[in-house]
Short mmCIF file of C-alpha atoms in Angstrom, two decimals:
data_model
loop_
_atom_site.label_atom_id
_atom_site.label_comp_id
_atom_site.label_asym_id
_atom_site.label_seq_id
_atom_site.Cartn_x
_atom_site.Cartn_y
_atom_site.Cartn_z
CA MET A 1 -74.44 -19.35 40.38
CA VAL A 2 -77.20 -17.60 38.40
CA ASN A 3 -74.74 -17.24 35.56
CA TRP A 4 -74.02 -20.96 35.66
CA ILE A 5 -77.73 -21.83 35.54
CA VAL A 6 -78.30 -19.49 32.59
CA LYS A 7 -75.35 -21.05 30.80
CA PHE A 8 -76.62 -24.56 31.51
CA PHE A 9 -80.08 -23.87 30.13
CA SER A 10 -78.79 -22.05 27.08
CA ARG A 11 -76.52 -25.01 26.36
CA VAL A 12 -79.39 -27.48 26.77
CA GLY A 13 -81.74 -25.35 24.69
CA GLU A 14 -79.27 -24.60 21.92
CA PRO A 15 -80.09 -27.54 19.63
CA PHE A 16 -83.78 -26.75 20.01
CA THR A 17 -83.41 -23.04 19.23
CA ASN A 18 -81.10 -23.87 16.32
CA ALA A 19 -83.65 -26.27 14.90
CA LEU A 20 -86.38 -23.66 15.33
CA LEU A 21 -84.23 -21.05 13.59
CA LYS A 22 -83.60 -23.40 10.70
CA LEU A 23 -87.30 -24.17 10.42
CA GLY A 24 -87.93 -20.43 10.25
CA PHE A 25 -85.33 -19.98 7.51
CA ALA A 26 -86.76 -22.92 5.57
CA SER A 27 -90.27 -21.44 5.78
CA ARG A 28 -89.05 -18.08 4.51
CA PHE A 29 -87.15 -19.92 1.80
CA LEU A 30 -90.35 -21.68 0.73
CA ILE A 31 -92.10 -18.31 0.49
CA ALA A 32 -89.21 -16.96 -1.60
CA ILE A 33 -89.44 -19.99 -3.91
CA LEU A 34 -93.19 -19.52 -4.35
CA ARG A 35 -92.71 -15.80 -5.03
CA HIS A 36 -90.10 -16.51 -7.67
CA SER A 37 -91.86 -19.46 -9.30
CA THR A 38 -93.10 -17.58 -12.36
CA THR A 39 -89.91 -18.30 -14.32
CA ALA A 40 -90.09 -22.02 -13.51
CA LEU A 41 -93.67 -22.23 -14.71
CA VAL A 42 -93.52 -19.86 -17.69
CA ARG A 43 -90.23 -21.26 -18.99
CA PHE A 44 -91.38 -24.79 -18.34
CA ARG A 45 -88.36 -26.19 -20.19
CA LEU A 46 -86.28 -25.39 -17.09
CA THR A 47 -88.62 -27.44 -14.91
CA LEU A 48 -88.78 -30.23 -17.50
CA ARG A 49 -85.00 -30.57 -17.26
CA GLU A 50 -85.33 -31.06 -13.50
CA ILE A 51 -88.18 -33.54 -13.94
CA TRP A 52 -85.79 -35.50 -16.15
CA PHE A 53 -83.00 -35.47 -13.58
CA ALA A 54 -85.11 -35.99 -10.46
CA GLY A 55 -87.96 -38.03 -11.90
CA VAL A 56 -87.07 -39.89 -15.06
CA LEU A 57 -83.65 -40.96 -13.81
CA SER A 58 -85.31 -42.35 -10.65
CA VAL A 59 -87.70 -44.55 -12.64
CA LEU A 60 -85.45 -47.60 -12.64
CA ILE A 61 -84.91 -47.78 -8.88
CA ILE A 62 -88.58 -47.00 -8.21
CA ALA A 63 -89.86 -49.58 -10.70
CA VAL A 64 -87.58 -52.38 -9.56
CA SER A 65 -88.20 -51.69 -5.87
CA GLY A 66 -91.94 -51.52 -6.47
CA LEU A 67 -91.90 -54.84 -8.28
CA PHE A 68 -89.98 -56.58 -5.49
CA VAL A 69 -92.04 -55.06 -2.70
CA GLY A 70 -95.23 -56.19 -4.46
CA MET A 71 -93.84 -59.71 -4.84
CA VAL A 72 -92.87 -59.93 -1.19
CA LEU A 73 -96.27 -58.60 -0.13
CA ALA A 74 -97.97 -61.30 -2.19
CA LEU A 75 -95.79 -64.07 -0.79
CA GLN A 76 -96.25 -62.94 2.82
CA GLY A 77 -99.93 -62.15 2.37
CA TYR A 78 -100.73 -65.47 0.71
CA ASP A 79 -99.14 -67.37 3.56
CA THR A 80 -101.44 -65.68 6.07
CA LEU A 81 -104.60 -65.46 3.97
CA VAL A 82 -104.52 -69.10 2.98
CA ARG A 83 -104.84 -70.10 6.67
CA PHE A 84 -108.21 -68.37 6.79
CA GLY A 85 -109.27 -69.58 3.39
CA ALA A 86 -109.17 -66.04 2.06
CA SER A 87 -106.42 -66.41 -0.49
CA SER A 88 -108.64 -64.94 -3.19
CA SER A 89 -108.42 -61.60 -1.37
CA LEU A 90 -104.71 -61.42 -2.06
CA GLY A 91 -105.22 -58.78 -4.76
CA ILE A 92 -107.02 -56.50 -2.29
CA LEU A 93 -104.29 -56.89 0.30
CA VAL A 94 -101.49 -56.12 -2.12
CA ALA A 95 -103.21 -53.21 -3.81
CA LEU A 96 -104.47 -51.58 -0.60
CA SER A 97 -101.09 -51.77 1.11
CA LEU A 98 -99.44 -50.27 -1.91
CA VAL A 99 -101.74 -47.41 -2.89
CA ARG A 100 -102.49 -46.31 0.66
CA GLU A 101 -99.13 -46.70 2.26
CA LEU A 102 -96.14 -48.33 0.64
CA GLY A 103 -96.28 -46.60 -2.73
CA PRO A 104 -96.17 -43.08 -1.32
CA VAL A 105 -93.92 -43.83 1.68
CA VAL A 106 -91.33 -46.21 0.25
CA GLY A 107 -91.40 -44.30 -3.03
CA ALA A 108 -90.69 -41.08 -1.12
CA LEU A 109 -87.87 -42.65 0.90
CA LEU A 110 -86.24 -43.87 -2.31
CA PHE A 111 -86.85 -40.52 -4.00
CA ALA A 112 -85.21 -38.66 -1.09
CA SER A 113 -82.09 -40.78 -1.28
CA ARG A 114 -81.87 -40.93 -5.08
CA ALA A 115 -83.00 -37.45 -6.17
CA GLY A 116 -83.05 -35.34 -2.99
CA SER A 117 -79.38 -35.97 -2.29
CA ALA A 118 -78.47 -35.16 -5.91
CA ILE A 119 -80.40 -31.87 -5.79
CA THR A 120 -78.66 -30.83 -2.55
CA ALA A 121 -75.23 -31.76 -3.88
CA GLU A 122 -75.76 -29.89 -7.14
CA ILE A 123 -76.97 -26.66 -5.50
CA GLY A 124 -74.30 -26.93 -2.78
CA LEU A 125 -71.53 -27.32 -5.33
CA MET A 126 -72.90 -24.49 -7.45
CA LYS A 127 -72.69 -22.35 -4.35
CA ALA A 128 -69.18 -23.55 -3.45
CA THR A 129 -67.88 -22.82 -6.95
CA GLU A 130 -69.48 -19.34 -6.89
CA GLN A 131 -71.88 -20.18 -9.73
CA LEU A 132 -74.82 -18.86 -7.71
CA SER A 133 -72.94 -15.66 -6.88
CA ALA A 134 -72.01 -15.27 -10.55
CA MET A 135 -75.68 -15.59 -11.47
CA GLU A 136 -76.64 -13.00 -8.88
CA MET A 137 -74.04 -10.60 -10.25
CA MET A 138 -75.45 -11.13 -13.74
CA ALA A 139 -78.75 -9.84 -12.34
CA VAL A 140 -80.29 -13.31 -12.60
CA ASN A 141 -81.98 -14.44 -9.41
CA PRO A 142 -80.64 -17.92 -8.54
CA ILE A 143 -83.81 -18.75 -6.60
CA ALA A 144 -85.89 -18.14 -9.72
CA ARG A 145 -83.44 -19.70 -12.19
CA VAL A 146 -82.03 -22.68 -10.27
CA VAL A 147 -83.92 -23.35 -7.05
CA ALA A 148 -87.57 -22.97 -8.11
CA PRO A 149 -87.31 -25.27 -11.18
CA LYS A 150 -85.63 -27.95 -9.04
CA PHE A 151 -88.31 -27.57 -6.38
CA TRP A 152 -91.19 -27.89 -8.85
CA GLY A 153 -89.42 -30.68 -10.70
CA GLY A 154 -89.36 -32.67 -7.45
CA VAL A 155 -92.94 -31.80 -6.51
CA ILE A 156 -94.24 -32.92 -9.92
CA SER A 157 -92.11 -36.09 -10.08
CA MET A 158 -92.95 -37.47 -6.65
CA PRO A 159 -96.64 -38.40 -7.13
CA LEU A 160 -95.90 -39.88 -10.55
CA LEU A 161 -93.11 -42.02 -9.12
CA ALA A 162 -95.32 -43.12 -6.21
CA ALA A 163 -98.01 -44.15 -8.71
CA MET A 164 -95.42 -46.06 -10.69
CA PHE A 165 -94.20 -47.78 -7.52
CA SER A 166 -97.76 -48.92 -6.72
CA ALA A 167 -98.45 -50.05 -10.28
CA MET A 168 -95.27 -52.10 -10.44
CA GLY A 169 -96.00 -53.51 -6.97
CA ILE A 170 -99.46 -54.64 -8.05
CA PHE A 171 -97.92 -56.21 -11.14
CA GLY A 172 -95.42 -58.00 -8.87
CA GLY A 173 -98.30 -59.22 -6.71
CA TYR A 174 -100.02 -60.53 -9.84
CA ILE A 175 -96.93 -62.42 -10.96
CA ILE A 176 -96.60 -64.15 -7.60
CA GLY A 177 -100.30 -64.60 -6.82
CA VAL A 178 -101.65 -65.61 -10.22
CA GLN A 179 -98.68 -66.89 -12.18
CA LEU A 180 -96.73 -68.60 -9.39
CA LEU A 181 -99.27 -69.56 -6.74
CA GLY A 182 -102.06 -70.28 -9.21
CA LEU A 183 -104.81 -67.96 -7.95
CA ASP A 184 -107.63 -67.19 -10.36
CA ALA A 185 -106.74 -64.11 -12.39
CA GLY A 186 -110.38 -63.02 -12.71
CA SER A 187 -111.05 -62.95 -8.98
CA PHE A 188 -107.63 -61.40 -8.27
CA TRP A 189 -108.44 -58.35 -10.42
CA SER A 190 -112.19 -58.09 -9.85
CA GLN A 191 -111.91 -58.27 -6.05
CA MET A 192 -109.22 -55.64 -6.18
CA GLN A 193 -111.39 -53.39 -8.33
CA SER A 194 -114.47 -53.68 -6.19
CA ALA A 195 -112.70 -53.31 -2.85
CA ILE A 196 -110.60 -50.28 -3.63
CA ASP A 197 -112.31 -46.93 -3.43
CA PHE A 198 -110.89 -44.26 -5.69
CA GLN A 199 -111.33 -41.35 -3.32
CA GLN A 200 -110.63 -43.11 -0.05
CA ASP A 201 -107.65 -45.12 -1.16
CA VAL A 202 -106.12 -43.91 -4.40
CA LEU A 203 -106.68 -40.19 -4.00
CA ASN A 204 -105.49 -40.17 -0.39
CA GLY A 205 -102.34 -41.96 -1.51
CA VAL A 206 -101.77 -39.30 -4.16
CA ILE A 207 -102.34 -36.52 -1.62
CA LYS A 208 -99.76 -38.13 0.65
CA SER A 209 -97.20 -38.30 -2.13
CA VAL A 210 -97.78 -34.63 -3.00
CA PHE A 211 -97.06 -33.68 0.63
CA PHE A 212 -93.94 -35.86 0.60
CA GLY A 213 -92.85 -34.33 -2.70
CA VAL A 214 -93.11 -30.80 -1.31
CA ALA A 215 -91.27 -31.79 1.88
CA ILE A 216 -88.40 -33.61 0.15
CA SER A 217 -87.94 -30.94 -2.52
CA LEU A 218 -87.96 -28.12 0.00
CA ILE A 219 -85.49 -29.89 2.30
CA ALA A 220 -83.21 -30.76 -0.63
CA VAL A 221 -83.05 -27.27 -2.14
CA PHE A 222 -82.84 -25.58 1.25
CA GLU A 223 -79.99 -27.77 2.49
CA GLY A 224 -78.09 -27.18 -0.75
CA PHE A 225 -78.59 -23.44 -0.61
CA ASP A 226 -77.72 -23.31 3.08
CA ALA A 227 -74.64 -25.55 2.81
CA PRO A 228 -71.29 -24.05 3.83
CA PRO A 229 -69.31 -23.63 0.58
CA THR A 230 -66.74 -26.33 1.34
CA ALA A 231 -66.35 -30.04 0.51
CA GLU A 232 -67.28 -30.90 4.09
CA GLY A 233 -70.23 -28.54 4.05
CA VAL A 234 -71.73 -30.05 0.91
CA SER A 235 -71.28 -33.64 2.08
CA GLY A 236 -72.86 -32.79 5.44
CA ALA A 237 -75.79 -31.11 3.71
CA THR A 238 -76.35 -34.11 1.43
CA THR A 239 -76.47 -36.44 4.42
CA ARG A 240 -78.83 -34.10 6.26
CA THR A 241 -81.18 -34.05 3.27
CA VAL A 242 -81.56 -37.83 3.32
CA VAL A 243 -81.87 -38.12 7.10
CA THR A 244 -84.22 -35.16 7.59
CA SER A 245 -86.37 -36.09 4.59
CA SER A 246 -86.76 -39.66 5.79
CA LEU A 247 -87.81 -38.58 9.28
CA VAL A 248 -90.16 -35.92 7.94
CA ILE A 249 -91.75 -38.42 5.52
CA LEU A 250 -92.44 -40.91 8.30
CA GLY A 251 -93.70 -38.21 10.69
CA LEU A 252 -95.93 -36.66 8.05
CA ASP A 253 -97.22 -40.13 7.18
CA VAL A 254 -98.45 -40.69 10.72
CA LEU A 255 -100.19 -37.32 10.73
CA LEU A 256 -101.76 -37.66 7.31
CA THR A 257 -102.89 -41.23 7.93
CA ALA A 258 -104.48 -40.18 11.21
CA PHE A 259 -106.46 -37.50 9.40
CA MET A 260 -107.38 -39.58 6.36
CA PHE A 261 -108.31 -42.93 7.79
CA ARG A 262 -109.65 -42.18 11.27
CA GLY A 263 -112.75 -44.18 11.99
CA VAL A 264 -112.50 -46.20 8.77
CA MET B 1 -67.90 17.02 -13.16
CA PRO B 2 -69.08 13.68 -14.58
CA ILE B 3 -70.54 11.14 -12.18
CA PRO B 4 -67.87 8.58 -11.18
CA ALA B 5 -68.62 5.02 -12.21
CA VAL B 6 -67.94 3.80 -8.68
CA GLU B 7 -67.66 5.88 -5.55
CA PHE B 8 -66.92 4.83 -1.96
CA GLU B 9 -67.71 7.45 0.63
CA GLN B 10 -66.63 6.82 4.23
CA VAL B 11 -67.66 3.18 3.98
CA ARG B 12 -67.58 1.04 7.10
CA PHE B 13 -68.37 -2.65 7.12
CA ALA B 14 -68.21 -5.36 9.77
CA TYR B 15 -68.88 -9.10 9.87
CA GLY B 16 -70.53 -9.28 13.29
CA GLU B 17 -68.06 -7.75 15.74
CA SER B 18 -64.98 -7.73 13.55
CA GLU B 19 -64.62 -4.59 11.46
CA VAL B 20 -63.43 -5.31 7.92
CA LEU B 21 -63.51 -1.86 6.32
CA ARG B 22 -63.11 1.50 8.08
CA ASP B 23 -63.77 4.87 6.44
CA VAL B 24 -62.88 3.71 2.96
CA SER B 25 -63.26 6.46 0.36
CA PHE B 26 -62.17 6.43 -3.27
CA THR B 27 -63.60 6.92 -6.73
CA VAL B 28 -63.18 5.19 -10.06
CA ALA B 29 -63.97 7.17 -13.20
CA ARG B 30 -65.03 5.76 -16.56
CA GLY B 31 -62.08 4.58 -18.59
CA GLU B 32 -59.98 3.93 -15.48
CA VAL B 33 -58.52 0.65 -14.32
CA VAL B 34 -57.90 0.63 -10.58
CA ALA B 35 -56.08 -2.10 -8.68
CA VAL B 36 -57.03 -2.78 -5.07
CA MET B 37 -54.13 -4.45 -3.30
CA GLY B 38 -53.63 -5.75 0.17
CA GLY B 39 -52.77 -8.88 2.06
CA SER B 40 -55.18 -11.78 2.43
CA GLY B 41 -58.06 -10.86 4.70
CA SER B 42 -57.60 -7.11 4.23
CA GLY B 43 -61.18 -6.68 2.99
CA LYS B 44 -60.59 -6.66 -0.77
CA THR B 45 -63.26 -9.17 -1.74
CA THR B 46 -65.68 -7.54 0.72
CA LEU B 47 -65.19 -4.36 -1.27
CA LEU B 48 -66.37 -6.08 -4.46
CA LYS B 49 -69.37 -7.57 -2.69
CA LEU B 50 -70.34 -4.11 -1.47
CA ILE B 51 -70.31 -2.83 -5.05
CA GLY B 52 -72.44 -5.75 -6.20
CA GLY B 53 -74.87 -5.21 -3.32
CA GLN B 54 -74.32 -8.75 -1.99
CA LEU B 55 -73.33 -6.99 1.24
CA ARG B 56 -74.51 -3.64 2.53
CA PRO B 57 -72.28 -1.08 4.28
CA LYS B 58 -72.73 -0.46 8.00
CA SER B 59 -72.35 3.25 7.36
CA GLY B 60 -71.28 5.43 4.45
CA GLN B 61 -72.31 5.03 0.83
CA VAL B 62 -71.24 2.91 -2.10
CA ARG B 63 -72.45 4.45 -5.36
CA VAL B 64 -72.49 2.87 -8.78
CA ASP B 65 -73.15 5.40 -11.53
CA GLY B 66 -74.49 7.77 -8.87
CA GLU B 67 -76.91 5.23 -7.31
CA ALA B 68 -76.44 4.37 -3.63
CA VAL B 69 -76.25 0.55 -3.70
CA GLY B 70 -76.96 0.10 0.03
CA ASP B 71 -80.38 1.75 -0.22
CA LEU B 72 -81.73 -0.25 -3.15
CA GLY B 73 -84.61 -2.70 -2.78
CA GLU B 74 -84.42 -6.19 -4.32
CA SER B 75 -85.71 -5.34 -7.80
CA ALA B 76 -83.77 -2.05 -8.01
CA LEU B 77 -80.65 -3.94 -6.95
CA TYR B 78 -81.10 -6.47 -9.75
CA ALA B 79 -81.63 -3.59 -12.17
CA MET B 80 -78.42 -1.92 -10.95
CA ARG B 81 -76.46 -5.15 -11.41
CA ARG B 82 -77.12 -4.93 -15.13
CA LYS B 83 -74.40 -2.27 -15.14
CA LEU B 84 -71.89 -4.68 -13.59
CA GLY B 85 -69.77 -7.47 -14.91
CA MET B 86 -67.76 -9.63 -12.56
CA LEU B 87 -64.95 -12.07 -13.15
CA PHE B 88 -64.72 -14.55 -10.29
CA GLN B 89 -61.47 -15.97 -9.02
CA PHE B 90 -61.91 -19.37 -10.65
CA GLY B 91 -64.30 -18.27 -13.36
CA ALA B 92 -67.48 -19.72 -11.85
CA LEU B 93 -68.58 -21.09 -15.23
CA PHE B 94 -71.81 -23.09 -15.27
CA THR B 95 -70.47 -26.60 -15.50
CA ASP B 96 -73.57 -28.04 -17.15
CA LEU B 97 -73.43 -25.58 -20.07
CA SER B 98 -70.97 -25.43 -22.97
CA VAL B 99 -68.63 -22.47 -23.44
CA TYR B 100 -71.03 -21.05 -26.04
CA GLU B 101 -74.05 -21.42 -23.75
CA ASN B 102 -72.14 -19.90 -20.83
CA VAL B 103 -71.47 -16.74 -22.81
CA ALA B 104 -75.01 -16.73 -24.18
CA PHE B 105 -76.47 -17.12 -20.66
CA PRO B 106 -76.67 -13.42 -19.67
CA LEU B 107 -77.92 -12.52 -23.16
CA ARG B 108 -80.69 -15.09 -23.06
CA GLU B 109 -81.66 -14.41 -19.44
CA ARG B 110 -81.76 -10.65 -19.58
CA LEU B 111 -82.63 -9.70 -23.13
CA SER B 112 -85.00 -11.30 -25.56
CA LEU B 113 -82.92 -11.15 -28.70
CA PRO B 114 -83.41 -13.20 -31.84
CA GLU B 115 -81.19 -16.28 -31.91
CA SER B 116 -79.12 -14.93 -34.83
CA ILE B 117 -78.08 -11.85 -32.84
CA VAL B 118 -77.29 -13.94 -29.75
CA ASN B 119 -75.09 -16.09 -31.98
CA ASP B 120 -73.26 -13.05 -33.40
CA LEU B 121 -72.73 -11.50 -29.96
CA VAL B 122 -71.44 -14.73 -28.44
CA LEU B 123 -68.97 -15.23 -31.27
CA MET B 124 -67.82 -11.60 -31.00
CA LYS B 125 -67.19 -11.89 -27.27
CA LEU B 126 -65.38 -15.20 -27.68
CA GLN B 127 -63.30 -13.69 -30.49
CA ALA B 128 -62.35 -10.81 -28.14
CA VAL B 129 -60.85 -13.28 -25.65
CA GLY B 130 -59.37 -15.45 -28.41
CA LEU B 131 -61.50 -18.53 -27.71
CA ARG B 132 -63.97 -18.68 -30.59
CA GLY B 133 -62.40 -22.05 -31.36
CA ALA B 134 -63.45 -23.39 -27.97
CA ALA B 135 -67.15 -22.52 -28.32
CA GLN B 136 -68.40 -26.09 -28.31
CA LEU B 137 -66.19 -27.35 -25.45
CA MET B 138 -67.51 -28.01 -21.95
CA PRO B 139 -65.94 -26.13 -18.99
CA ASN B 140 -64.24 -29.29 -17.70
CA GLU B 141 -62.30 -29.51 -20.98
CA LEU B 142 -60.68 -26.09 -20.46
CA SER B 143 -57.46 -25.15 -18.69
CA GLY B 144 -57.63 -22.72 -15.76
CA GLY B 145 -56.50 -19.80 -17.89
CA MET B 146 -58.96 -20.60 -20.68
CA ALA B 147 -61.84 -21.00 -18.21
CA ARG B 148 -61.09 -17.55 -16.87
CA ARG B 149 -61.07 -16.06 -20.35
CA VAL B 150 -64.44 -17.66 -21.11
CA ALA B 151 -65.74 -16.23 -17.84
CA LEU B 152 -64.40 -12.86 -18.96
CA ALA B 153 -66.26 -13.16 -22.26
CA ARG B 154 -69.41 -13.96 -20.27
CA ALA B 155 -68.86 -11.01 -17.92
CA ILE B 156 -68.55 -8.55 -20.81
CA ALA B 157 -71.44 -10.05 -22.76
CA LEU B 158 -73.68 -7.09 -21.98
CA ASP B 159 -70.99 -4.38 -22.21
CA PRO B 160 -71.06 -3.47 -18.52
CA LEU B 161 -70.31 0.00 -17.18
CA VAL B 162 -68.22 -1.40 -14.33
CA MET B 163 -66.05 -4.52 -14.50
CA LEU B 164 -65.02 -6.19 -11.25
CA TYR B 165 -62.14 -8.65 -11.20
CA ASP B 166 -61.63 -10.89 -8.16
CA GLU B 167 -58.01 -12.07 -8.15
CA PRO B 168 -57.84 -12.51 -11.94
CA PHE B 169 -54.16 -13.53 -11.91
CA THR B 170 -54.23 -16.25 -9.27
CA GLY B 171 -52.89 -19.62 -10.36
CA LEU B 172 -52.11 -18.71 -13.98
CA ASP B 173 -49.01 -19.60 -15.97
CA PRO B 174 -46.88 -16.63 -17.18
CA ILE B 175 -48.43 -16.65 -20.66
CA SER B 176 -52.04 -16.71 -19.43
CA LEU B 177 -51.06 -14.08 -16.89
CA GLY B 178 -49.86 -11.71 -19.60
CA VAL B 179 -52.91 -12.46 -21.77
CA THR B 180 -55.33 -11.79 -18.91
CA GLY B 181 -53.63 -8.51 -18.01
CA LYS B 182 -53.67 -7.36 -21.61
CA LEU B 183 -57.34 -8.31 -21.97
CA ILE B 184 -58.35 -6.40 -18.85
CA ARG B 185 -56.74 -3.22 -20.17
CA GLU B 186 -57.90 -3.58 -23.76
CA LEU B 187 -61.48 -4.48 -22.91
CA ASN B 188 -61.69 -1.56 -20.51
CA ASP B 189 -60.52 0.85 -23.19
CA ALA B 190 -62.71 -0.67 -25.88
CA LEU B 191 -65.88 -0.67 -23.75
CA GLY B 192 -65.16 2.67 -22.07
CA SER B 193 -65.99 1.04 -18.76
CA ALA B 194 -64.40 1.33 -15.34
CA SER B 195 -62.52 -1.65 -13.92
CA ILE B 196 -61.64 -2.59 -10.38
CA VAL B 197 -59.04 -5.32 -10.10
CA VAL B 198 -58.59 -6.95 -6.71
CA THR B 199 -55.21 -8.63 -6.73
CA HIS B 200 -52.00 -9.63 -5.01
CA ASP B 201 -50.06 -9.65 -8.24
CA VAL B 202 -47.89 -6.55 -8.09
CA ALA B 203 -45.84 -6.75 -11.31
CA GLU B 204 -48.72 -7.73 -13.58
CA SER B 205 -51.17 -5.20 -12.24
CA LEU B 206 -48.82 -2.22 -12.00
CA ALA B 207 -48.17 -2.70 -15.71
CA ILE B 208 -51.81 -2.24 -16.71
CA VAL B 209 -53.61 -0.05 -14.16
CA ASP B 210 -54.08 3.72 -13.86
CA LYS B 211 -54.36 3.83 -10.08
CA VAL B 212 -53.55 1.62 -7.13
CA VAL B 213 -55.33 1.55 -3.78
CA PHE B 214 -53.59 -0.24 -0.89
CA LEU B 215 -55.76 -1.71 1.84
CA ALA B 216 -54.42 -2.88 5.18
CA ASP B 217 -56.60 -3.83 8.14
CA GLY B 218 -59.61 -2.29 6.41
CA VAL B 219 -58.05 1.14 5.91
CA ILE B 220 -56.65 2.68 2.73
CA VAL B 221 -53.00 3.16 3.63
CA ALA B 222 -51.78 4.44 0.28
CA HIS B 223 -53.04 5.24 -3.19
CA GLY B 224 -51.63 6.71 -6.36
CA THR B 225 -50.46 5.97 -9.87
CA PRO B 226 -48.15 2.99 -10.44
CA ASP B 227 -45.15 5.32 -10.63
CA GLU B 228 -46.05 7.05 -7.38
CA VAL B 229 -46.54 3.70 -5.73
CA ARG B 230 -43.18 2.40 -6.94
CA ALA B 231 -41.49 5.51 -5.56
CA SER B 232 -43.37 5.38 -2.27
CA ASP B 233 -41.46 5.51 1.00
CA LEU B 234 -44.27 4.02 3.04
CA PRO B 235 -42.96 0.89 4.74
CA PHE B 236 -46.12 -1.12 4.02
CA VAL B 237 -46.10 -0.30 0.32
CA LYS B 238 -42.39 -1.03 0.05
CA GLN B 239 -42.82 -4.36 1.79
CA PHE B 240 -45.70 -5.29 -0.49
CA ILE B 241 -44.08 -4.24 -3.76
CA ASN B 242 -40.73 -5.83 -2.96
CA SER B 243 -42.39 -8.93 -1.46
CA GLU B 244 -40.40 -8.74 1.77
CA THR B 245 -41.41 -11.39 4.28
CA ASP B 246 -41.27 -9.16 7.33
CA GLY B 247 -42.11 -5.53 7.92
CA PRO B 248 -45.22 -3.66 8.96
CA VAL B 249 -47.12 -6.82 7.99
CA PRO B 250 -45.45 -9.20 10.42
CA PHE B 251 -44.41 -12.72 9.49
CA HIS B 252 -45.82 -13.99 12.78
CA LYS B 253 -49.45 -13.83 13.71
CA PRO B 254 -49.62 -12.29 17.19
CA ALA B 255 -49.32 -15.07 19.77
CA ALA B 256 -48.31 -15.73 23.35
CA PRO B 257 -44.52 -15.60 23.88
CA TYR B 258 -42.86 -18.55 22.15
CA GLY B 259 -40.83 -19.64 25.16
CA GLU B 260 -43.86 -19.59 27.38
CA GLU B 261 -45.84 -21.84 25.02
CA LEU B 262 -42.97 -24.30 24.86
CA GLY B 263 -42.88 -24.37 28.64
CA LEU B 264 -39.33 -22.95 28.77
CA GLU B 265 -40.33 -20.05 31.01
CA VAL B 266 -41.61 -22.47 33.63
CA VAL B 267 -38.38 -24.46 33.67
CA ARG B 268 -36.32 -21.32 34.12
CA GLY B 269 -38.61 -20.01 36.89
#
């Protein structure tokens, strides 16, 4: 009977302990990455290559999505604001939503699916084809040579992409608000300028995107490195990167927003 | 007596509960090529990983050039690996780098040489494996045999003391097979290194090696020169060399009685 109860609880607790174990491994992995980051920073060309793959190649999807999200925000916002005679505040609405929230969050979700999955797949396949082992046997540390540059490439790209998302979104809002709906361009921009606080709004948005960048990059490189060296293993790891990153982004967003904007 | 290039002394290793190697002892001197043979899952690849320090022995010592690999810390381990070159089963070339850059990789990463010397060394190594003409190709443009030769050029880029070969003959056509065997022998003699070749390929390896070590169930069951091995009376060695399907290594994995699993026993009872 006692045996049965022990078995029952260990079965119930297993997913939890597994998750905790993985979190522990990921934390130790982060420490290992930080310890071996000298190469990535001194030989910055290695990191630049990763910024190209993770960041520059994500520009198109980020820019187009940003533009459309900004346009939709303007259309929806105008419809509501005009009822209260506040249509001239459309610029504030669009810009605030974007720099505080949508730029970092939607940008990060897109970044996780576009770049995070690619990073996981690349590292996972390098492991499956013994390229990482080969590196190790050549006395080259794969964490320093492969993982750390990818990590920093992601961390550096994320805030820049989030900023680009917001900028394109604001431009989309301008096209709809000023060009299509005929709002006054002067009041659209000047109200936006006076209502948005650099530290409170813009900087907090940047801080958010830095946190998201660290989270996505860590999850992506960790899942790749931890993937079983089989076709199934790599595909599972790629999926986990996207799912885990998305959940972590949204969870972190709640936390960060609670800290940043309480009482405002 | 000179220090052996590689020395196993009473090495035991286990993955969790299952013991892979038991009391394995042998030495490889400089200039020697040693084949390690045994069925799949007999612990051959584990042996290579123990030499490279990717795994550590449960007890006993693995020494490379007199240094106990199992006791080394991270940085000392990386320093020790500079004495090793390893050819992986499928080459493990970096797919995003050209053939030239693959061979240049260890030179660039570990030494800071002027570009002109890197260029000379890369061309020399590629010439040694006969693939100077493929320098600008990408790994996906190479055949399996060529990829393995490029990987060999990369492995010898820094003139290692010990060369490790993981199944170098698997999946090669007869010509590439002969070329690879010849290269292993010639490079070993030219570099004065020690080579350990893990393989199933009896004919090809007996033709080029100085010594053979037979592993079965994690124990060395026989060792000797190719001639001694050919003349051996041990049933396992005979089965292996003559590729007989049944013998001490059974055709059937141990299982419940066949009839019982088919339900025949029940019908009769």
